[in-house]
Amino acid sequence: MTLTQNLAEDFKAPFLQELARYGHLAHELRHASTSPLALARRAGVPERHITGAMQAIHFPIITDAQPSEDGLYIGTYDGQLVYGADDPFDPEFQERIGGFVTFRAQVPAELPPPLPVATLEPAPEMRTIMDALYLMGVANIKPGELTQANFHKILLQTGRITPEDLARAYAKFAGVMYIDPTRNPPSPDVRTLLSTHLITTYRIIPYSRAGNTLTVLQADPTDTFSLVAVEDEAQGLDIRVAVASEPEIERLLLTLYRRAAQDEELIREAASRPELHDPKDQDADPNGPVAKRIRTALEEAVSNQASDIHFQPEREGMMIRERVHGNLIPRSTVPALYSAQLINQLKMMCGMTIESRLPQDKRLNLQMQIGSVSQLVRLRVSSLPSHHGDSVVMRLLPDVDTLPTLDGTGFSPQPRAGPTGHRGCQRHDPGHRPYRQRQDHPDAHHPARTQ
């Protein structure tokens, strides 16, 4: 086996796919310039899962590792003494030794669980999707409801079933596999096998390829018209259908295709207009590429259940990042030519002055269409000066109904009650404001505190 520096790149996508089998959000660990292994550790992925994923993809792992200089190790692989590192995807180590770096396992591996096995034959008693939901035992469906046309839509609208329940029912009804793309993300190698127009028009996502068979994700596998369009375009490939929930399909369309197309449009425009005299003076076109990119960033953040969106100007361009479960995840970079225009449009949306170097705070409510659901998004927006221009942080505020009560915080009864006579305790201070009302304290959701 010839160990070359470029070989490490070939292992990144399989490594993330194996991490997804443990249940980790592998799609959040992709970044063009950062090691996926470093992001996995930063996200709290257990070391035994990292070792198991590296072992499952047959990444070269050294034994008898001994410390060397500058954080490297020397150990045995395939009967040879080679360099190893805790993070072999780190390009710094590869450049330092001028070649491939093996992996030094810190703990024994925990192998990933097996992938789910598809049930290929539908049960004969299933005549409609309602029969599938009934057999699954969800929503306490009555026999009289089985004959009502499109009643599964009512079940979904009223909250009796979830989108995941409906997707699993479609998979059971059609006799195909159900896939959760959050746990098992699509392979990046098949992303361009179908045209973007077909993918966005018919809501079908290329998922994986094995030989001559292309697996695609669809929310409704009974929509044969869409499959005919896919087969016509992908001639020479056998098409296999798997089911994902509609919100997951919309999230993939947003993150993999719409955001990428908008970033490419901005890059093309920046290349064709290299000498804008003052980008701050550009008109705020609500249908322009910058405005579209802002809307997509907001939709993506809501779909990913992010707590904050960061718009941070850097030397190379405007970094757009989300804070998800405490981790700041890079999403994309807008060309530097449009940094000032993007910040100014954000300020105008919130009613701020576009004057630079002036700290500002505002609140903003936006009615947004997230997938097929209209949703009111509440934001607290902070503008702060930074080295390359003003930065903006948008905190997504949860609905009041979703805020936890004091009993729902997970504390045991004694800490909730507090010591007798403590003035900060609601139980012993009749004038104390309830926990739910204290969420509007000036510092409770201040975006600047999260940077």
Short mmCIF file of C-alpha atoms in Angstrom, two decimals:
data_model
loop_
_atom_site.label_atom_id
_atom_site.label_comp_id
_atom_site.label_asym_id
_atom_site.label_seq_id
_atom_site.Cartn_x
_atom_site.Cartn_y
_atom_site.Cartn_z
CA MET A 1 0.00 0.00 0.00
CA THR A 2 1.45 3.35 -1.05
CA LEU A 3 0.82 6.05 1.54
CA THR A 4 0.46 9.43 -0.14
CA GLN A 5 -0.66 12.76 1.23
CA ASN A 6 -3.73 12.91 -1.04
CA LEU A 7 -4.91 9.56 0.32
CA ALA A 8 -6.08 11.20 3.56
CA GLU A 9 -8.72 13.22 1.65
CA ASP A 10 -10.30 9.99 0.38
CA PHE A 11 -10.99 8.87 3.95
CA LYS A 12 -12.88 11.98 5.15
CA ALA A 13 -16.31 11.21 3.66
CA PRO A 14 -16.30 7.52 4.76
CA PHE A 15 -15.16 8.62 8.23
CA LEU A 16 -18.19 10.93 8.57
CA GLN A 17 -20.54 8.24 7.27
CA GLU A 18 -19.29 5.83 9.92
CA LEU A 19 -19.73 8.47 12.67
CA ALA A 20 -23.35 8.90 11.50
CA ARG A 21 -23.97 5.22 12.22
CA TYR A 22 -23.33 5.95 15.91
CA GLY A 23 -26.05 8.61 15.78
CA HIS A 24 -23.79 11.68 15.56
CA LEU A 25 -24.77 14.68 13.38
CA ALA A 26 -22.07 14.06 10.81
CA HIS A 27 -23.36 16.73 8.39
CA GLU A 28 -22.30 19.36 10.95
CA LEU A 29 -18.69 18.09 10.91
CA ARG A 30 -17.96 19.02 7.29
CA HIS A 31 -15.78 22.03 6.60
CA ALA A 32 -13.46 22.76 3.72
CA SER A 33 -10.45 23.83 5.79
CA THR A 34 -10.94 22.07 9.14
CA SER A 35 -10.29 18.43 9.97
CA PRO A 36 -13.54 16.46 10.49
CA LEU A 37 -11.82 14.57 13.31
CA ALA A 38 -11.03 17.83 15.10
CA LEU A 39 -14.64 18.98 14.66
CA ALA A 40 -15.87 15.62 15.99
CA ARG A 41 -13.82 15.98 19.16
CA ARG A 42 -14.97 19.58 19.52
CA ALA A 43 -18.59 18.38 19.25
CA GLY A 44 -18.06 15.85 22.05
CA VAL A 45 -17.94 12.65 19.98
CA PRO A 46 -16.54 9.89 22.26
CA GLU A 47 -12.99 8.85 21.45
CA ARG A 48 -14.02 5.19 21.22
CA HIS A 49 -16.45 6.12 18.41
CA ILE A 50 -13.68 8.00 16.58
CA THR A 51 -11.38 4.98 16.85
CA GLY A 52 -14.19 2.68 15.73
CA ALA A 53 -14.95 4.85 12.70
CA MET A 54 -11.27 4.97 11.69
CA GLN A 55 -11.03 1.21 12.08
CA ALA A 56 -14.23 0.63 10.09
CA ILE A 57 -12.91 2.60 7.09
CA HIS A 58 -9.58 0.72 7.28
CA PHE A 59 -7.56 3.84 7.97
CA PRO A 60 -3.90 2.94 8.71
CA ILE A 61 -3.53 2.73 12.51
CA ILE A 62 -0.11 2.44 14.15
CA THR A 63 0.76 0.18 17.05
CA ASP A 64 3.47 0.59 19.69
CA ALA A 65 3.30 4.37 19.26
CA GLN A 66 6.10 6.35 20.88
CA PRO A 67 6.11 10.17 21.15
CA SER A 68 8.18 12.04 18.60
CA GLU A 69 8.83 15.73 18.12
CA ASP A 70 6.10 18.37 17.58
CA GLY A 71 3.15 16.27 18.66
CA LEU A 72 3.81 13.36 16.27
CA TYR A 73 4.34 9.69 17.10
CA ILE A 74 6.41 6.89 15.60
CA GLY A 75 4.92 3.44 15.42
CA THR A 76 4.57 0.30 13.34
CA TYR A 77 2.23 -0.13 10.41
CA ASP A 78 2.46 -2.97 7.90
CA GLY A 79 5.87 -3.89 9.27
CA GLN A 80 7.28 -0.40 8.77
CA LEU A 81 8.12 2.46 11.11
CA VAL A 82 5.88 5.38 10.15
CA TYR A 83 4.70 8.68 11.59
CA GLY A 84 1.35 8.86 13.35
CA ALA A 85 -0.81 11.59 14.88
CA ASP A 86 -3.90 11.99 17.04
CA ASP A 87 -5.47 13.79 14.05
CA PRO A 88 -4.07 12.50 10.74
CA PHE A 89 -6.47 14.76 8.79
CA ASP A 90 -4.64 17.83 10.09
CA PRO A 91 -2.78 19.25 7.04
CA GLU A 92 -0.11 20.71 9.33
CA PHE A 93 1.13 17.22 10.21
CA GLN A 94 1.02 16.12 6.57
CA GLU A 95 3.05 19.15 5.46
CA ARG A 96 5.53 18.66 8.30
CA ILE A 97 6.58 15.18 7.19
CA GLY A 98 5.77 15.67 3.49
CA GLY A 99 3.41 12.72 3.20
CA PHE A 100 0.69 10.58 4.72
CA VAL A 101 0.23 10.43 8.52
CA THR A 102 -1.25 7.36 10.18
CA PHE A 103 -3.68 7.40 13.12
CA ARG A 104 -2.70 6.85 16.75
CA ALA A 105 -5.68 5.36 18.58
CA GLN A 106 -6.02 6.74 22.11
CA VAL A 107 -8.63 4.22 23.31
CA PRO A 108 -9.95 0.87 22.06
CA ALA A 109 -12.63 1.01 19.37
CA GLU A 110 -16.35 0.62 19.81
CA LEU A 111 -17.61 -0.68 16.47
CA PRO A 112 -20.58 1.13 14.89
CA PRO A 113 -24.01 -0.54 14.98
CA PRO A 114 -25.19 -2.29 11.81
CA LEU A 115 -27.26 -0.33 9.30
CA PRO A 116 -31.04 -0.95 9.38
CA VAL A 117 -32.29 -3.74 7.15
CA ALA A 118 -35.06 -2.77 4.74
CA THR A 119 -38.36 -4.59 4.63
CA LEU A 120 -38.83 -5.08 0.92
CA GLU A 121 -42.35 -6.50 0.70
CA PRO A 122 -45.46 -4.54 1.77
CA ALA A 123 -48.00 -6.29 3.92
CA PRO A 124 -50.96 -7.45 1.79
CA GLU A 125 -53.55 -5.84 4.07
CA MET A 126 -52.18 -2.33 3.46
CA ARG A 127 -54.39 -0.61 0.91
CA THR A 128 -53.62 3.02 1.82
CA ILE A 129 -51.12 4.98 3.87
CA MET A 130 -53.71 5.09 6.66
CA ASP A 131 -53.55 1.28 6.88
CA ALA A 132 -49.77 1.53 7.35
CA LEU A 133 -50.17 4.09 10.15
CA TYR A 134 -52.83 1.89 11.76
CA LEU A 135 -50.55 -1.17 11.68
CA MET A 136 -47.74 0.89 13.21
CA GLY A 137 -49.97 1.63 16.20
CA VAL A 138 -49.53 5.40 16.18
CA ALA A 139 -52.10 8.15 16.84
CA ASN A 140 -54.70 5.74 18.25
CA ILE A 141 -56.41 5.60 14.84
CA LYS A 142 -60.02 4.39 14.87
CA PRO A 143 -61.25 1.93 12.21
CA GLY A 144 -63.73 4.51 10.92
CA GLU A 145 -60.89 6.94 10.14
CA LEU A 146 -59.18 4.49 7.79
CA THR A 147 -61.60 5.17 4.93
CA GLN A 148 -61.43 8.98 5.07
CA ALA A 149 -59.55 10.41 2.09
CA ASN A 150 -56.18 12.03 2.87
CA PHE A 151 -56.84 11.74 6.59
CA HIS A 152 -53.11 11.33 7.21
CA LYS A 153 -52.74 15.04 6.39
CA ILE A 154 -55.22 15.90 9.13
CA LEU A 155 -53.34 13.66 11.56
CA LEU A 156 -50.16 15.54 10.71
CA GLN A 157 -51.71 19.00 10.97
CA THR A 158 -53.30 18.24 14.35
CA GLY A 159 -50.11 16.77 15.76
CA ARG A 160 -51.40 13.23 16.20
CA ILE A 161 -48.50 11.98 14.10
CA THR A 162 -45.06 13.44 13.41
CA PRO A 163 -43.39 13.83 10.00
CA GLU A 164 -41.12 10.93 10.99
CA ASP A 165 -44.19 8.75 11.70
CA LEU A 166 -45.57 9.55 8.27
CA ALA A 167 -42.23 8.84 6.57
CA ARG A 168 -41.93 5.46 8.30
CA ALA A 169 -45.51 4.67 7.26
CA TYR A 170 -44.72 5.51 3.63
CA ALA A 171 -41.66 3.25 3.81
CA LYS A 172 -43.74 0.43 5.28
CA PHE A 173 -46.49 0.92 2.71
CA ALA A 174 -44.13 1.01 -0.29
CA GLY A 175 -41.83 -1.71 1.03
CA VAL A 176 -38.68 0.43 0.92
CA MET A 177 -36.10 1.61 3.44
CA TYR A 178 -36.65 4.57 5.79
CA ILE A 179 -33.52 6.69 6.28
CA ASP A 180 -32.89 9.48 8.77
CA PRO A 181 -30.45 11.80 6.90
CA THR A 182 -29.43 13.43 10.18
CA ARG A 183 -27.92 10.16 11.38
CA ASN A 184 -26.95 8.84 7.94
CA PRO A 185 -26.24 11.82 5.64
CA PRO A 186 -26.12 11.51 1.83
CA SER A 187 -22.82 10.69 0.19
CA PRO A 188 -21.17 13.81 -1.29
CA ASP A 189 -20.01 11.71 -4.26
CA VAL A 190 -23.54 11.51 -5.72
CA ARG A 191 -24.64 15.10 -5.12
CA THR A 192 -24.32 16.11 -8.79
CA LEU A 193 -25.55 12.92 -10.47
CA LEU A 194 -28.92 14.62 -11.00
CA SER A 195 -29.48 18.18 -12.19
CA THR A 196 -30.25 20.82 -9.57
CA HIS A 197 -33.43 21.74 -11.49
CA LEU A 198 -34.78 18.19 -11.24
CA ILE A 199 -33.79 17.85 -7.58
CA THR A 200 -35.45 21.10 -6.50
CA THR A 201 -38.51 20.65 -8.74
CA TYR A 202 -39.38 17.09 -7.68
CA ARG A 203 -37.92 17.19 -4.14
CA ILE A 204 -35.74 14.12 -4.72
CA ILE A 205 -32.24 13.88 -3.16
CA PRO A 206 -29.46 11.64 -4.52
CA TYR A 207 -28.36 9.60 -1.51
CA SER A 208 -25.80 6.92 -2.40
CA ARG A 209 -24.54 4.78 -5.25
CA ALA A 210 -23.56 1.11 -5.24
CA GLY A 211 -22.35 -0.06 -8.62
CA ASN A 212 -25.01 0.85 -11.16
CA THR A 213 -27.74 1.52 -8.56
CA LEU A 214 -28.49 5.07 -7.41
CA THR A 215 -30.49 5.41 -4.19
CA VAL A 216 -32.60 8.56 -3.93
CA LEU A 217 -34.54 10.02 -1.00
CA GLN A 218 -38.19 10.96 -1.44
CA ALA A 219 -40.89 11.99 1.03
CA ASP A 220 -43.70 10.24 -0.90
CA PRO A 221 -42.57 7.08 -2.76
CA THR A 222 -46.04 6.71 -4.32
CA ASP A 223 -45.31 9.76 -6.51
CA THR A 224 -44.34 7.75 -9.59
CA PHE A 225 -44.37 10.80 -11.90
CA SER A 226 -41.28 12.20 -10.15
CA LEU A 227 -39.50 8.85 -10.40
CA VAL A 228 -40.15 8.70 -14.15
CA ALA A 229 -38.46 12.10 -14.50
CA VAL A 230 -35.46 10.84 -12.50
CA GLU A 231 -35.18 7.68 -14.60
CA ASP A 232 -35.37 9.70 -17.82
CA GLU A 233 -32.48 11.91 -16.72
CA ALA A 234 -30.32 9.23 -15.09
CA GLN A 235 -30.37 6.84 -18.02
CA GLY A 236 -28.03 3.92 -17.51
CA LEU A 237 -28.56 3.90 -13.73
CA ASP A 238 -31.01 1.76 -11.80
CA ILE A 239 -33.02 3.94 -9.38
CA ARG A 240 -33.78 2.72 -5.88
CA VAL A 241 -36.10 4.74 -3.63
CA ALA A 242 -35.73 5.31 0.10
CA VAL A 243 -37.98 7.47 2.26
CA ALA A 244 -37.05 10.46 4.43
CA SER A 245 -39.39 12.83 6.22
CA GLU A 246 -40.51 15.97 4.40
CA PRO A 247 -38.72 18.36 6.84
CA GLU A 248 -35.47 16.44 6.29
CA ILE A 249 -35.91 16.59 2.51
CA GLU A 250 -36.45 20.36 2.74
CA ARG A 251 -33.41 20.76 4.99
CA LEU A 252 -31.21 18.88 2.53
CA LEU A 253 -32.53 20.94 -0.38
CA LEU A 254 -31.75 24.10 1.55
CA THR A 255 -28.25 23.17 2.75
CA LEU A 256 -26.94 21.08 -0.16
CA TYR A 257 -28.44 22.86 -3.16
CA ARG A 258 -30.09 26.25 -2.58
CA ARG A 259 -27.35 27.62 -0.31
CA ALA A 260 -24.62 26.29 -2.62
CA ALA A 261 -26.31 27.81 -5.69
CA GLN A 262 -26.61 31.21 -3.99
CA ASP A 263 -22.96 31.15 -2.89
CA GLU A 264 -21.91 30.34 -6.47
CA GLU A 265 -24.08 33.19 -7.79
CA LEU A 266 -22.40 35.66 -5.41
CA ILE A 267 -18.94 34.41 -6.40
CA ARG A 268 -19.76 34.78 -10.12
CA GLU A 269 -21.11 38.29 -9.62
CA ALA A 270 -18.10 39.29 -7.54
CA ALA A 271 -15.78 38.01 -10.28
CA SER A 272 -17.64 39.99 -12.96
CA ARG A 273 -17.75 43.20 -10.87
CA PRO A 274 -14.30 43.45 -9.30
CA GLU A 275 -14.19 47.24 -9.00
CA LEU A 276 -17.27 48.43 -7.16
CA HIS A 277 -16.25 51.85 -5.89
CA ASP A 278 -18.14 51.72 -2.62
CA PRO A 279 -20.16 48.58 -1.82
CA LYS A 280 -21.78 50.42 1.09
CA ASP A 281 -23.70 52.57 -1.39
CA GLN A 282 -25.30 49.65 -3.25
CA ASP A 283 -29.08 49.57 -3.23
CA ALA A 284 -30.71 47.03 -0.93
CA ASP A 285 -32.45 44.94 -3.59
CA PRO A 286 -34.96 42.61 -1.81
CA ASN A 287 -34.68 40.18 -4.71
CA GLY A 288 -30.91 40.47 -5.12
CA PRO A 289 -28.46 37.67 -4.35
CA VAL A 290 -27.41 39.19 -1.02
CA ALA A 291 -31.00 39.42 0.25
CA LYS A 292 -31.66 35.84 -0.90
CA ARG A 293 -28.56 34.65 0.93
CA ILE A 294 -29.75 36.33 4.15
CA ARG A 295 -33.17 34.66 3.92
CA THR A 296 -31.58 31.27 3.26
CA ALA A 297 -29.23 31.70 6.24
CA LEU A 298 -32.21 32.41 8.50
CA GLU A 299 -34.22 29.47 7.14
CA GLU A 300 -31.26 27.15 7.52
CA ALA A 301 -30.62 28.26 11.09
CA VAL A 302 -34.27 27.66 12.05
CA SER A 303 -34.25 24.25 10.34
CA ASN A 304 -31.05 23.28 12.18
CA GLN A 305 -32.47 24.53 15.51
CA ALA A 306 -29.54 26.88 15.90
CA SER A 307 -29.47 29.30 18.82
CA ASP A 308 -27.47 32.03 17.02
CA ILE A 309 -26.36 33.11 13.55
CA HIS A 310 -23.04 34.94 13.26
CA PHE A 311 -22.21 37.21 10.31
CA GLN A 312 -18.50 37.92 10.83
CA PRO A 313 -16.45 39.90 8.27
CA GLU A 314 -12.97 38.50 7.69
CA ARG A 315 -10.17 39.39 5.30
CA GLU A 316 -11.23 36.69 2.82
CA GLY A 317 -14.97 37.39 3.05
CA MET A 318 -18.06 37.31 5.24
CA MET A 319 -18.17 34.16 7.41
CA ILE A 320 -21.70 32.85 8.11
CA ARG A 321 -21.78 30.53 11.09
CA GLU A 322 -24.44 28.93 13.31
CA ARG A 323 -24.27 27.97 16.96
CA VAL A 324 -25.81 24.52 17.31
CA HIS A 325 -25.77 22.76 20.70
CA GLY A 326 -23.06 25.18 21.85
CA ASN A 327 -20.77 24.60 18.85
CA LEU A 328 -20.08 27.35 16.31
CA ILE A 329 -20.47 25.66 12.90
CA PRO A 330 -19.18 27.41 9.72
CA ARG A 331 -21.75 27.33 6.91
CA SER A 332 -20.30 29.41 4.07
CA THR A 333 -18.25 32.46 3.10
CA VAL A 334 -19.72 35.38 1.14
CA PRO A 335 -17.19 37.24 -1.08
CA ALA A 336 -15.62 40.22 0.69
CA LEU A 337 -17.03 42.51 -2.03
CA TYR A 338 -20.51 42.00 -0.54
CA SER A 339 -19.63 42.07 3.17
CA ALA A 340 -20.64 45.70 3.76
CA GLN A 341 -23.83 45.35 1.70
CA LEU A 342 -24.87 42.22 3.61
CA ILE A 343 -24.30 43.89 6.99
CA ASN A 344 -26.18 47.02 5.88
CA GLN A 345 -29.15 44.96 4.70
CA LEU A 346 -29.25 43.16 8.05
CA LYS A 347 -29.18 46.51 9.86
CA MET A 348 -31.99 47.94 7.72
CA MET A 349 -34.10 44.82 8.32
CA CYS A 350 -33.81 45.47 12.07
CA GLY A 351 -34.30 49.24 11.95
CA MET A 352 -30.68 50.02 12.84
CA THR A 353 -28.66 52.90 11.49
CA ILE A 354 -26.11 51.80 8.90
CA GLU A 355 -23.43 53.91 10.56
CA SER A 356 -20.35 51.76 11.09
CA ARG A 357 -18.38 51.28 14.34
CA LEU A 358 -21.52 51.90 16.39
CA PRO A 359 -22.71 49.11 18.74
CA GLN A 360 -26.48 48.56 18.37
CA ASP A 361 -29.16 46.18 19.67
CA LYS A 362 -32.62 45.58 18.20
CA ARG A 363 -35.41 43.02 18.18
CA LEU A 364 -37.02 41.61 15.04
CA ASN A 365 -40.01 39.35 14.33
CA LEU A 366 -40.15 37.62 10.94
CA GLN A 367 -42.92 35.47 9.50
CA MET A 368 -41.06 32.77 7.57
CA GLN A 369 -42.00 29.73 5.52
CA ILE A 370 -39.92 26.82 6.81
CA GLY A 371 -40.65 23.93 4.47
CA SER A 372 -44.43 23.77 4.30
CA VAL A 373 -44.99 25.44 7.70
CA SER A 374 -45.42 29.18 8.30
CA GLN A 375 -43.51 30.14 11.43
CA LEU A 376 -42.96 33.35 13.42
CA VAL A 377 -39.24 33.73 14.11
CA ARG A 378 -38.28 36.05 16.98
CA LEU A 379 -34.76 37.49 16.85
CA ARG A 380 -32.57 39.65 19.02
CA VAL A 381 -29.91 41.32 16.89
CA SER A 382 -26.60 42.80 18.00
CA SER A 383 -24.21 44.81 15.82
CA LEU A 384 -20.64 45.25 17.07
CA PRO A 385 -17.47 46.73 15.53
CA SER A 386 -14.79 44.23 14.52
CA HIS A 387 -11.40 44.35 12.82
CA HIS A 388 -12.74 44.05 9.24
CA GLY A 389 -16.02 45.92 9.70
CA ASP A 390 -19.19 45.58 11.75
CA SER A 391 -20.30 42.06 12.69
CA VAL A 392 -23.90 41.01 13.39
CA VAL A 393 -25.11 38.27 15.72
CA MET A 394 -28.75 37.20 15.58
CA ARG A 395 -30.10 35.24 18.57
CA LEU A 396 -33.12 33.06 17.76
CA LEU A 397 -35.43 33.42 20.73
CA PRO A 398 -37.61 30.42 21.64
CA ASP A 399 -41.35 30.81 21.99
CA VAL A 400 -42.51 31.56 25.52
CA ASP A 401 -44.53 28.33 25.51
CA THR A 402 -41.34 26.31 24.91
CA LEU A 403 -39.34 27.84 27.77
CA PRO A 404 -38.81 25.43 30.67
CA THR A 405 -40.56 25.87 33.97
CA LEU A 406 -38.55 25.70 37.18
CA ASP A 407 -39.73 22.10 37.69
CA GLY A 408 -38.57 21.28 34.15
CA THR A 409 -34.96 22.37 34.63
CA GLY A 410 -33.84 18.98 35.90
CA PHE A 411 -32.81 20.16 39.36
CA SER A 412 -33.70 18.03 42.37
CA PRO A 413 -36.35 19.42 44.78
CA GLN A 414 -33.85 20.71 47.37
CA PRO A 415 -31.87 23.03 45.01
CA ARG A 416 -35.16 24.22 43.49
CA ALA A 417 -36.50 25.13 46.91
CA GLY A 418 -33.25 26.76 48.07
CA PRO A 419 -32.25 27.50 51.67
CA THR A 420 -34.86 28.96 53.98
CA GLY A 421 -34.89 32.73 53.92
CA HIS A 422 -32.85 33.03 50.66
CA ARG A 423 -34.04 36.22 48.96
CA GLY A 424 -33.36 34.73 45.48
CA CYS A 425 -35.75 31.86 46.07
CA GLN A 426 -39.22 32.16 44.61
CA ARG A 427 -40.63 29.91 47.32
CA HIS A 428 -39.65 32.28 50.15
CA ASP A 429 -39.85 35.63 48.38
CA PRO A 430 -43.46 36.59 47.57
CA GLY A 431 -42.22 39.53 45.50
CA HIS A 432 -39.95 37.39 43.33
CA ARG A 433 -40.90 37.32 39.64
CA PRO A 434 -41.75 33.86 38.22
CA TYR A 435 -39.02 32.03 36.31
CA ARG A 436 -40.86 32.23 32.99
CA GLN A 437 -41.10 36.02 33.14
CA ARG A 438 -37.39 36.43 33.87
CA GLN A 439 -36.46 35.44 30.32
CA ASP A 440 -36.84 39.10 29.25
CA HIS A 441 -34.02 40.29 31.49
CA PRO A 442 -31.72 42.54 29.38
CA ASP A 443 -28.89 39.99 29.59
CA ALA A 444 -30.99 36.85 29.22
CA HIS A 445 -30.65 36.55 25.42
CA HIS A 446 -27.94 39.05 24.64
CA PRO A 447 -26.21 37.85 21.46
CA ALA A 448 -22.95 39.57 22.37
CA ARG A 449 -22.62 37.25 25.38
CA THR A 450 -22.53 34.21 23.08
CA GLN A 451 -19.62 35.20 20.84
#
